Coordinates of C-alpha atoms in Angstrom, one line a residue:
Chain A
M24 CA 35.6 7.9 96.6
S25 CA 38.0 7.0 98.1
E26 CA 40.4 5.1 95.4
F27 CA 41.4 7.8 92.7
D28 CA 41.8 7.1 89.9
E29 CA 44.8 8.1 88.1
D30 CA 43.6 7.3 84.6
G31 CA 40.5 6.0 83.7
G32 CA 38.8 9.7 85.7
L33 CA 40.3 11.3 83.6
K34 CA 37.9 11.1 80.2
N35 CA 34.9 11.4 82.3
E36 CA 35.8 14.6 83.8
A37 CA 35.7 17.5 81.7
P38 CA 36.6 20.2 85.2
E39 CA 38.5 18.1 86.9
D40 CA 41.7 20.0 85.9
E41 CA 40.6 22.6 86.6
L42 CA 40.4 22.7 90.3
D43 CA 43.9 22.9 90.9
E44 CA 44.8 25.2 93.4
E45 CA 45.1 28.2 91.5
D46 CA 42.0 27.4 90.0
A47 CA 40.0 26.9 93.4
A48 CA 41.8 30.5 94.6
G49 CA 40.1 31.7 91.8
S50 CA 36.8 30.7 93.5
S51 CA 38.2 33.5 96.0
P52 CA 35.1 36.8 97.2
P53 CA 35.2 38.3 94.4
G54 CA 37.5 42.2 95.2
E55 CA 36.5 45.6 95.7
G56 CA 33.6 47.6 94.6
D57 CA 31.2 43.9 95.4
F58 CA 29.5 45.0 97.6
P59 CA 28.5 42.8 100.7
A60 CA 24.4 41.7 99.7
V61 CA 22.8 42.8 101.5
E62 CA 23.5 46.8 101.1
E63 CA 22.1 46.0 97.9
R64 CA 18.8 45.3 99.1
G65 CA 16.8 48.3 100.6
V66 CA 19.1 48.5 103.8
P67 CA 21.4 52.1 102.9
P68 CA 24.2 52.0 101.5
S69 CA 26.5 54.5 103.9
D70 CA 28.0 57.1 101.3
E71 CA 31.4 55.3 100.8
G72 CA 30.7 52.5 101.0
P73 CA 31.5 49.3 103.5
E74 CA 34.9 47.5 102.8
R75 CA 34.3 44.0 103.7
Y76 CA 35.0 42.4 105.6
D77 CA 36.8 39.4 104.7
D78 CA 39.4 41.4 103.0
E79 CA 41.1 41.4 106.7
D80 CA 42.5 38.0 107.4
E81 CA 46.1 37.4 109.8
G82 CA 47.8 40.0 110.6
G83 CA 45.4 43.0 110.4
Q84 CA 42.8 41.4 112.8
E85 CA 45.9 41.7 116.2
D86 CA 43.8 45.2 116.7
T87 CA 40.7 43.8 117.4
G88 CA 42.0 40.9 120.2
A89 CA 38.8 39.1 121.6
R90 CA 36.0 40.0 119.5
E91 CA 32.0 39.8 120.8
V92 CA 28.9 38.1 119.8
V93 CA 26.7 41.1 118.5
T94 CA 23.0 40.0 118.6
P95 CA 20.1 41.5 116.4
G96 CA 18.9 44.8 117.3
Q97 CA 22.4 45.3 120.2
V98 CA 23.3 48.6 119.6
L99 CA 27.1 49.4 118.4
G100 CA 27.7 52.8 119.2
A101 CA 26.8 56.5 117.7
K102 CA 26.9 57.0 114.1
S103 CA 29.4 59.8 113.2
N104 CA 32.5 60.0 110.9
D105 CA 34.8 57.3 113.1
L106 CA 32.0 54.8 112.8
L107 CA 29.9 53.9 110.2
P108 CA 27.9 51.0 109.7
G109 CA 29.7 48.4 107.3
F110 CA 28.3 44.7 106.5
G111 CA 25.5 43.3 108.9
T112 CA 25.1 46.9 110.7
V113 CA 22.8 49.6 109.4
P114 CA 22.3 53.3 111.4
D115 CA 18.8 53.4 113.4
P116 CA 16.0 56.5 114.0
S117 CA 18.3 57.3 116.4
G118 CA 21.2 57.3 114.7
N119 CA 23.2 55.0 116.5
V120 CA 24.4 51.7 114.6
I121 CA 22.6 48.1 114.4
S122 CA 23.6 45.1 114.7
L123 CA 20.8 43.4 112.2
Y124 CA 22.9 39.5 112.9
V125 CA 23.6 36.9 115.4
G126 CA 27.3 37.4 114.9
F127 CA 31.1 38.4 116.0
L128 CA 31.3 42.3 116.3
Q129 CA 34.8 43.3 114.0
K130 CA 35.5 46.8 113.8
H131 CA 37.2 48.1 110.4
G132 CA 39.3 50.9 110.0
K133 CA 35.7 53.5 110.4
Y134 CA 33.4 50.9 109.9
V135 CA 32.1 48.5 112.1
N136 CA 30.9 45.2 110.7
V137 CA 30.0 42.0 112.1
V138 CA 29.7 38.5 110.2
P139 CA 27.0 36.9 111.1
F140 CA 27.3 32.9 112.3
K141 CA 24.4 31.0 109.4
G142 CA 22.4 32.7 106.8
R143 CA 21.0 31.4 103.4
Y144 CA 22.8 32.1 100.5
I145 CA 21.8 34.5 98.4
P146 CA 22.9 34.6 95.2
R147 CA 25.5 36.9 93.9
V148 CA 26.6 37.6 89.6
G149 CA 29.6 36.0 89.0
D150 CA 29.5 33.2 92.0
K151 CA 31.5 29.9 91.4
V152 CA 28.1 27.7 92.7
I153 CA 27.9 23.8 93.9
G154 CA 24.6 22.8 92.3
K155 CA 22.1 20.1 92.4
I156 CA 19.7 19.7 89.5
V157 CA 16.0 18.2 90.1
D158 CA 14.4 18.9 88.2
K159 CA 14.8 19.3 84.0
N160 CA 12.5 19.7 80.9
V161 CA 13.2 20.4 77.2
V162 CA 15.4 23.6 77.7
L163 CA 16.4 24.2 80.9
W164 CA 17.1 22.2 84.1
K165 CA 16.3 24.0 87.5
L166 CA 18.7 23.5 90.6
D167 CA 19.1 23.6 93.7
I168 CA 21.0 25.9 95.1
N169 CA 21.1 26.3 98.7
A170 CA 18.9 30.0 98.3
P171 CA 15.8 31.4 98.3
S172 CA 14.5 29.6 95.1
V173 CA 15.9 27.4 92.2
A174 CA 18.3 28.3 89.9
I175 CA 17.5 28.2 86.5
L176 CA 20.6 27.0 83.7
R177 CA 19.0 27.3 80.1
A178 CA 20.3 24.9 77.7
G179 CA 21.8 27.2 75.0
D180 CA 24.4 28.1 78.8
A181 CA 25.7 25.0 78.8
G182 CA 28.5 24.6 77.8
D183 CA 29.1 21.3 74.9
S184 CA 28.9 18.2 76.4
D185 CA 32.1 16.3 75.4
R186 CA 34.0 18.9 74.8
G187 CA 36.1 17.3 78.2
R188 CA 37.1 14.9 76.2
R189 CA 38.4 17.5 73.7
D190 CA 40.6 19.2 76.3
Y191 CA 42.1 16.3 77.3
G192 CA 43.0 15.2 74.0
G193 CA 44.3 12.0 74.4
G194 CA 43.8 11.6 78.0
S195 CA 47.5 11.6 79.9
R196 CA 47.9 13.1 82.8
G197 CA 50.1 16.2 82.9
G198 CA 50.0 16.7 78.9
P199 CA 49.1 19.8 77.8
P200 CA 45.7 20.9 77.5
Q201 CA 44.0 21.7 74.3
V202 CA 42.5 25.2 73.2
R203 CA 39.7 25.5 74.5
R204 CA 37.6 26.3 71.5
R205 CA 34.0 26.3 72.1
F206 CA 35.4 28.7 75.9
D207 CA 32.5 32.0 75.8
R208 CA 30.8 30.6 72.8
G209 CA 28.6 28.7 74.2
S210 CA 26.9 25.9 72.9
K211 CA 25.3 25.3 70.1
K212 CA 23.4 22.2 71.2
E213 CA 20.0 23.8 72.4
D214 CA 18.9 21.1 74.1
T215 CA 19.3 19.4 77.4
T216 CA 20.7 15.6 77.1
Q217 CA 23.8 16.8 78.6
F218 CA 23.1 16.7 82.8
N219 CA 21.1 14.7 84.3
V220 CA 18.2 14.6 87.4
G221 CA 20.3 14.1 90.5
D222 CA 23.4 15.4 88.9
T223 CA 26.0 18.3 90.8
I224 CA 27.0 21.0 88.5
I225 CA 29.8 24.1 89.4
A226 CA 27.8 26.4 87.9
K227 CA 28.3 30.0 88.2
V228 CA 25.6 33.2 88.3
L229 CA 24.9 34.4 85.1
R230 CA 22.2 37.3 85.8
Y231 CA 20.4 37.4 89.0
D232 CA 18.2 40.5 90.7
R233 CA 16.2 38.7 93.2
T234 CA 12.5 39.6 91.8
T235 CA 13.7 35.8 88.7
E236 CA 15.6 32.5 89.6
P237 CA 19.3 33.1 89.0
A238 CA 20.5 32.6 85.7
L239 CA 23.1 30.0 85.0
T240 CA 25.9 29.2 82.8
T241 CA 28.1 26.1 82.7
V242 CA 30.1 27.5 80.2
G243 CA 33.7 28.7 81.6
P244 CA 36.9 27.0 83.3
D245 CA 36.8 25.0 86.5
L246 CA 32.6 24.9 85.7
G247 CA 30.3 21.8 84.3
A248 CA 28.9 18.7 86.0
I249 CA 31.4 17.2 88.5
R250 CA 31.6 12.6 88.5
G251 CA 33.9 11.5 92.3
G252 CA 34.6 12.4 95.0
F253 CA 32.2 14.3 97.5
M254 CA 31.0 17.2 99.1
V255 CA 31.0 18.8 102.1
E256 CA 28.4 21.7 103.5
I257 CA 30.4 25.1 105.1
A258 CA 27.6 28.1 107.2
V259 CA 28.0 30.8 104.1
P260 CA 29.5 33.8 106.2
K261 CA 32.4 31.8 106.9
I262 CA 33.5 31.1 103.4
P263 CA 35.4 33.7 103.0
R264 CA 37.9 31.9 105.9
L265 CA 38.1 28.7 104.4
I266 CA 39.9 29.7 101.3
G267 CA 41.3 32.5 103.1
K268 CA 43.4 36.3 101.9
A269 CA 44.2 35.5 97.6
G270 CA 43.1 31.9 98.1
S271 CA 46.1 31.6 101.6
M272 CA 43.8 28.8 103.1
I273 CA 42.6 26.9 100.2
K274 CA 45.7 26.9 98.5
L275 CA 47.5 25.4 101.8
L276 CA 45.4 23.1 102.4
N277 CA 45.3 22.1 99.0
T278 CA 48.6 21.3 99.5
L279 CA 49.1 19.5 102.1
T280 CA 46.1 17.2 101.5
S281 CA 47.0 16.6 97.9
C282 CA 43.1 16.5 98.2
K283 CA 41.6 18.9 94.9
I284 CA 38.5 21.2 97.1
F285 CA 36.8 23.1 95.2
V286 CA 34.6 25.9 97.1
G287 CA 31.0 27.3 95.6
Q288 CA 29.9 30.7 97.0
N289 CA 26.5 29.2 98.6
G290 CA 28.3 26.8 100.8
V291 CA 29.3 23.5 99.6
V292 CA 32.3 22.0 99.2
W293 CA 34.2 19.5 97.0
I294 CA 36.5 17.5 97.8
K295 CA 38.5 14.7 96.2
G296 CA 41.1 13.0 97.1
R297 CA 44.0 9.6 96.4
K298 CA 43.6 8.6 100.1
L299 CA 40.7 7.7 102.6
D300 CA 43.1 9.3 105.3
E301 CA 44.1 12.7 103.3
E302 CA 40.3 13.1 102.6
R303 CA 39.5 12.8 105.9
I304 CA 41.6 15.0 107.7
L305 CA 40.6 17.7 104.7
V306 CA 37.0 17.1 106.2
K307 CA 38.3 17.4 110.0
A308 CA 40.3 20.6 109.2
I309 CA 37.4 22.5 106.8
R310 CA 35.6 21.6 110.0
K311 CA 37.3 22.9 112.1
I312 CA 38.3 26.3 110.3
E313 CA 34.3 25.7 109.7
N314 CA 34.1 26.9 113.9
E315 CA 37.5 28.7 114.1
A316 CA 35.9 30.9 111.7
H317 CA 36.8 34.8 114.4
T318 CA 39.5 33.8 115.1
V319 CA 43.3 35.3 114.4
G320 CA 46.6 32.8 113.3
L321 CA 43.1 30.4 111.9
T322 CA 46.1 29.5 108.9
D323 CA 49.0 28.9 111.5
R324 CA 47.2 26.5 113.5
I325 CA 45.5 24.5 110.6
K326 CA 48.7 24.5 109.4
E327 CA 50.0 22.2 112.5
F328 CA 46.4 20.3 112.4
I329 CA 47.0 19.0 109.5
E330 CA 50.8 18.3 109.9
S331 CA 50.3 16.4 113.2
E332 CA 47.2 14.0 111.4
M333 CA 49.1 13.6 108.6
K334 CA 51.5 12.0 111.4
K335 CA 49.4 10.3 113.3
V336 CA 47.9 8.3 110.6
K337 CA 51.9 7.5 109.4
A338 CA 52.6 6.8 112.0
Chain B
M24 CA -11.7 13.8 133.6
P25 CA -9.0 16.2 132.8
L26 CA -6.5 14.4 134.1
L27 CA -5.2 18.1 135.9
P28 CA -7.7 19.6 137.5
E29 CA -8.0 22.5 137.1
G30 CA -7.9 24.5 140.6
H31 CA -9.7 27.8 141.0
P32 CA -8.1 30.0 144.0
E33 CA -9.8 31.7 146.0
K34 CA -7.4 34.6 146.5
I35 CA -5.5 36.2 144.1
F36 CA -3.0 37.1 146.6
R37 CA -1.0 35.4 149.9
E38 CA -1.9 37.3 152.7
D39 CA 1.6 38.8 152.9
G40 CA 0.8 40.8 149.5
L41 CA 2.5 38.3 147.5
R42 CA 1.4 36.0 144.9
L43 CA -0.1 32.9 145.2
D44 CA 3.5 31.8 143.5
G45 CA 4.9 33.4 145.6
R46 CA 6.2 36.3 142.5
K47 CA 5.8 40.2 144.2
P48 CA 3.7 41.9 141.6
D49 CA 6.4 43.5 139.6
D50 CA 7.7 39.7 139.2
L51 CA 9.2 37.5 135.4
R52 CA 8.3 33.9 135.7
D53 CA 11.3 31.9 135.6
L54 CA 12.7 32.4 131.6
R55 CA 15.0 29.6 130.1
I56 CA 16.0 29.9 126.3
E57 CA 17.5 28.0 124.1
I58 CA 18.9 28.2 121.1
G59 CA 19.2 25.5 118.1
V60 CA 17.0 22.8 119.3
L61 CA 16.1 21.7 116.4
K62 CA 18.6 20.3 113.8
N63 CA 17.3 20.0 110.7
A64 CA 15.6 23.5 111.2
D65 CA 17.0 26.7 109.7
G66 CA 17.3 28.3 112.6
S67 CA 15.0 27.1 116.6
A68 CA 14.6 27.7 120.0
M69 CA 12.5 26.7 123.0
V70 CA 11.2 29.1 125.7
C71 CA 10.1 27.7 129.3
H72 CA 8.7 30.8 131.0
G73 CA 7.4 29.8 133.8
K74 CA 5.3 26.2 133.2
N75 CA 5.0 27.5 129.0
R76 CA 7.1 24.9 126.9
I77 CA 7.4 26.4 123.5
I78 CA 9.2 25.2 120.4
A79 CA 10.0 28.2 117.8
G80 CA 11.5 26.4 114.7
A81 CA 11.8 29.0 111.3
Y82 CA 12.6 27.5 107.9
G83 CA 14.0 30.0 105.2
P84 CA 13.3 32.1 102.5
R85 CA 12.1 29.9 100.7
E86 CA 9.9 29.2 97.6
V87 CA 6.3 29.9 98.2
H88 CA 3.8 27.3 98.3
P89 CA 0.8 27.3 97.7
R90 CA 2.4 29.5 94.2
H91 CA -0.4 32.1 94.7
L92 CA 0.4 33.7 97.8
A93 CA 3.7 34.9 96.7
Q94 CA 4.2 38.4 96.2
S95 CA 6.6 39.3 94.2
D96 CA 7.7 42.7 95.7
T97 CA 7.9 41.6 99.1
G98 CA 8.8 38.5 100.8
I99 CA 6.5 36.7 103.1
L100 CA 6.2 35.6 106.1
Q101 CA 4.1 32.5 108.0
V102 CA 3.5 31.5 110.7
Q103 CA 1.4 28.9 112.1
Y104 CA 0.9 28.6 115.6
R105 CA -0.6 25.1 116.9
M106 CA -1.3 24.1 120.4
S107 CA -0.4 20.5 121.1
T108 CA -3.1 18.1 122.4
F109 CA -1.1 17.6 125.7
S110 CA -0.7 21.0 126.3
V111 CA -3.0 21.8 128.6
G112 CA -5.5 20.1 131.7
E113 CA -8.8 19.1 129.5
R114 CA -7.9 17.4 125.6
K115 CA -6.9 20.2 122.8
S116 CA -8.5 20.1 119.7
P117 CA -6.0 18.8 117.7
V118 CA -8.2 20.8 114.7
P119 CA -6.4 24.4 114.2
G120 CA -9.5 26.2 116.2
R121 CA -10.2 30.3 115.3
R122 CA -7.7 31.7 118.5
E123 CA -5.1 29.5 117.2
K124 CA -4.9 31.0 113.6
E125 CA -6.0 34.9 114.9
I126 CA -2.7 33.8 117.4
S127 CA -0.8 33.6 114.3
M128 CA -1.6 36.3 113.0
V129 CA -1.4 37.9 115.4
I130 CA 2.4 36.8 115.7
Q131 CA 3.1 37.4 112.6
H132 CA 2.2 41.3 112.8
A133 CA 4.6 41.7 115.4
L134 CA 7.3 39.8 113.8
E135 CA 7.0 41.6 109.7
P136 CA 8.5 44.6 111.5
V137 CA 12.3 43.7 112.4
L138 CA 12.4 42.0 109.2
F139 CA 14.0 42.8 106.2
L140 CA 11.0 40.9 103.9
E141 CA 11.7 43.3 100.7
Q142 CA 14.8 41.9 99.7
Y143 CA 13.2 38.2 99.5
P144 CA 10.5 38.6 96.6
N145 CA 8.7 36.1 95.9
S146 CA 10.1 33.8 98.9
T147 CA 8.8 32.7 102.1
I148 CA 9.4 33.1 105.5
D149 CA 7.8 30.4 107.7
I150 CA 7.6 29.8 111.9
F151 CA 6.2 26.9 112.9
I152 CA 5.5 27.4 116.8
Q153 CA 4.0 24.0 118.6
V154 CA 2.8 24.6 122.4
M155 CA 4.1 21.8 124.8
T156 CA 2.4 23.1 127.5
A157 CA 0.4 25.9 127.7
D158 CA 1.0 28.0 131.6
G159 CA -0.6 31.3 130.1
G160 CA 0.7 34.2 128.0
T161 CA 1.5 31.5 125.3
R162 CA 1.2 34.1 122.3
C163 CA 3.8 36.5 124.5
A164 CA 6.1 32.9 124.3
S165 CA 6.3 32.2 121.0
I166 CA 7.3 36.1 120.1
T167 CA 9.5 35.9 122.2
A168 CA 10.9 31.7 120.9
A169 CA 10.3 33.3 117.5
A170 CA 11.9 35.6 117.1
L171 CA 15.2 33.5 118.6
A172 CA 14.7 30.9 116.3
L173 CA 14.8 34.1 112.9
A174 CA 18.1 35.5 115.3
D175 CA 19.2 32.0 114.8
M176 CA 18.2 31.5 111.5
G177 CA 21.1 34.5 109.8
I178 CA 17.6 36.3 108.3
P179 CA 18.9 40.7 109.1
M180 CA 16.7 41.9 111.8
R181 CA 16.8 45.2 112.9
D182 CA 16.1 43.7 116.8
L183 CA 14.5 41.3 118.5
V184 CA 11.6 41.0 119.7
T185 CA 10.1 40.6 123.5
G186 CA 7.1 39.2 124.2
V187 CA 5.7 39.5 127.2
A188 CA 1.7 40.2 128.8
V189 CA 1.2 42.4 132.0
G190 CA -3.2 42.5 133.2
K191 CA -4.8 43.3 136.8
V192 CA -6.7 40.6 139.1
D193 CA -8.7 42.8 141.4
N194 CA -7.4 45.8 140.2
K195 CA -3.9 45.5 140.2
P196 CA -1.7 45.4 137.8
I197 CA 1.2 42.6 138.0
L198 CA 3.2 41.5 135.4
D199 CA 3.9 37.9 133.4
L200 CA 0.3 36.4 135.0
A201 CA 0.3 32.1 135.3
D202 CA -2.4 31.2 133.3
Y203 CA -5.0 31.0 136.9
E204 CA -4.2 34.5 137.0
D205 CA -5.6 35.2 133.5
K206 CA -9.1 33.3 134.4
W207 CA -9.0 35.6 137.1
E208 CA -12.4 37.1 137.1
E209 CA -13.0 40.1 139.3
G210 CA -11.5 43.4 138.4
A211 CA -9.3 41.7 135.7
A212 CA -7.7 42.3 132.4
D213 CA -5.2 41.0 130.4
M214 CA -3.2 43.2 128.1
P215 CA 0.0 40.6 125.5
V216 CA 2.3 43.4 124.6
A217 CA 5.2 42.7 122.1
V218 CA 8.4 46.0 122.4
M219 CA 11.2 45.6 119.7
M220 CA 13.4 46.8 123.0
N221 CA 16.4 48.8 121.2
E222 CA 13.8 51.4 119.6
K223 CA 10.7 50.6 122.3
K224 CA 8.7 50.5 119.2
I225 CA 5.2 48.1 120.5
T226 CA 4.9 45.2 117.3
L227 CA 1.8 43.8 119.3
L228 CA -0.8 45.6 121.8
Q229 CA -4.4 43.8 122.5
L230 CA -6.2 44.8 125.7
D231 CA -9.2 41.5 127.1
G232 CA -11.0 43.4 129.9
Q233 CA -12.0 46.7 131.1
V234 CA -8.6 49.5 132.4
G235 CA -9.4 53.5 133.2
I236 CA -6.5 55.3 131.0
D237 CA -3.9 55.7 133.8
E238 CA -4.5 51.8 134.5
Y239 CA -3.4 51.2 130.8
E240 CA -0.4 53.5 131.2
R241 CA 0.4 51.4 134.5
M242 CA 0.6 48.8 132.9
L243 CA 2.0 49.8 130.1
D244 CA 5.2 51.2 131.9
L245 CA 4.5 47.8 134.1
A246 CA 5.0 45.4 130.3
I247 CA 8.4 47.4 129.7
K248 CA 9.8 47.0 132.6
G249 CA 9.2 43.3 132.1
A250 CA 10.0 42.8 128.9
E251 CA 13.3 44.1 129.4
G252 CA 13.9 41.5 131.6
V253 CA 12.9 38.8 128.9
Y254 CA 15.1 40.6 126.2
E255 CA 18.5 40.8 128.7
A256 CA 17.2 36.7 128.8
Q257 CA 17.1 36.5 124.5
K258 CA 20.5 38.2 124.5
E259 CA 22.2 36.0 127.4
A260 CA 20.4 32.9 125.2
L261 CA 21.7 33.9 121.8
R262 CA 25.6 34.4 123.4
K263 CA 26.0 31.6 125.1
K264 CA 24.7 29.2 122.0
Y265 CA 26.9 30.4 119.5
T266 CA 29.9 31.5 123.0
S267 CA 29.6 27.6 123.7
E268 CA 29.0 26.0 120.6
I269 CA 32.9 28.2 119.6
V270 CA 34.7 26.6 123.0
G271 CA 33.3 23.1 122.3
G272 CA 34.2 22.5 118.4
R273 CA 32.4 19.5 116.6

C-alpha cells in the first residue's frame, strides 16, 4: 500500500480515476430536501422540515459558541415558533423539545439539532458506500456495509467487469477517458463472476425502505471494486464534517497530502497515496477531524496540522 | 462452605437511627458509572452501585439470529442478564436459572418504551448484562447500566431509564436496599422501580412483600426521589465521557 504503482495499477483499477477531488466531493451529503434519516422513521417531522445540521460549517457557527453535550431525554426548551425540533430531537408530550442522542447541541435558525457522537449507518437511497462482500450465489452478492442488515447487489445491477480496461484506452495516465457507453445501461451479464467474497466495493444504494435489505448498484461513476489502498473507519455522524461544505475538507486533504480519498457514507474511508508518510499524515488528520468535529474553524486547523506534519517529515 | 460468610445482622438500624452502613433512610449508596468500558461493543457501561459491579454491552441494530425471532413490522430488543458464578457468596451455578430469565424479561420491558424499535424492522438490538459482584438491587443497577449502554451506542432514545429499589424494613421505608437489607424479614418489602425521568413514567414496578396503600405511596415518592440522584449520575457520566474524549483526542 505504500508504493504507488503509476502505470501497472491502471489496468486493474477501474474506478480509480474517478476518485479525484471533484468526484470524491460528489459523494458529499445530498443537498436540501434530504431529510435526516430519523425523521423518515416514525418520529413526527415538523411541518417545514428541519434544515440539515451539516449544512452549517465554518462561518455560520460563530454565534453558537461553545457547544453543550446533551443526553437523551434532556429538555432543550419549550416548543414554540422560535424553537422547533430539528435533527436528533423530538417534541415530548408536555410540549418540550427533547434530545434523542448523546451529542452536541446546535442551534440553526429556529431549529435545535443534536448531532450524535456515534451511531450505526442507516442507508439512504443515493448514498455511496464502501462494503465488503460476505456471500455470493449465482444471482447476487451480499455485502456488509455496517447497516442493520446485509446489502444486496444483484448481478444485473453490477457493471461489466471489463469496463475499466476499456475506459482508460492504452493505460496511459492523464489521457482522455473513452466514452463510457455502458454507464446507466447495466450489464448484459447476469452472473456473479465479477466480484468475489472478500472484495471491497464502492456501491450506491439503489433502493431501501427499511423493511427489506438495501439494494445496491455498481453502475455509475466511482463505483466498482477497489484495488489497493486501505480503509479507515470513522463515526457515521462525523462524515459531513470530513467532507466539509461542498466538499471543502476533502479537497483540502486531497491537495495537501496528494492521496486519493473516497468517503463512503457508511463510515468507511478509502485511502490510497503515493507515499507512506502522506498516508500516515492523512489518517492522523482524519482522526483529528473525527475528534474535533464539533469545533469551529476546523478546516484551517487541519490545514495547519497537515502542513506542519509535512514539514516534519521533510526535515 | 461459602468463601464469605453471609452474616445476618441482629438489627437493621443503628441506635442513632441510621442504617448499618451509616446511610439515612433516604440515602443512595455510592454510585460510580463508566461509559464505553467494552471496546468491541457498540455501546457499553459499567455501573458500580454500592458493592454491585455490573457491566452492560449493547449491540445493533443488527440481524436477528435465529431468524424466526425477527418481526417484519418492528425491531426487537433482546436482553440477557447473567450473574457470574463468583458474584455472590455461595457459588452460583452458571446455568441461566428461572430468576435470570425473569430479570432479563423485565429489563427488556423496562427499556422498550424509550426506544424507537419500529424503525428497525427485522433487526434486533442486543443487550448483555453481566453481574460481576451482586449486592442487592442488581436488576435496578442493570437497568441503569443497560440504558447507558444504549445511549452510548448512539441509538435514538426518548429518555434514559433509571432503576432504583425501595423497600421497607421494620416497617420503615428505605431507599436503595443493600443485600442484607433485602434479606431482612421483619416488616419487610422490596420494590424495584424503573423510571423515565423526563416524563416521570414508570417502566418497571415490582413488589415483593406487603405494604399498605399509604406506605406504597411513600415508597414510590422515595423511589422517584432516589431515581433523580441516579439520573443525575447517569447524565454526568455520559457528559464526562464525551467531554474527556474530545479533549483527550487520540
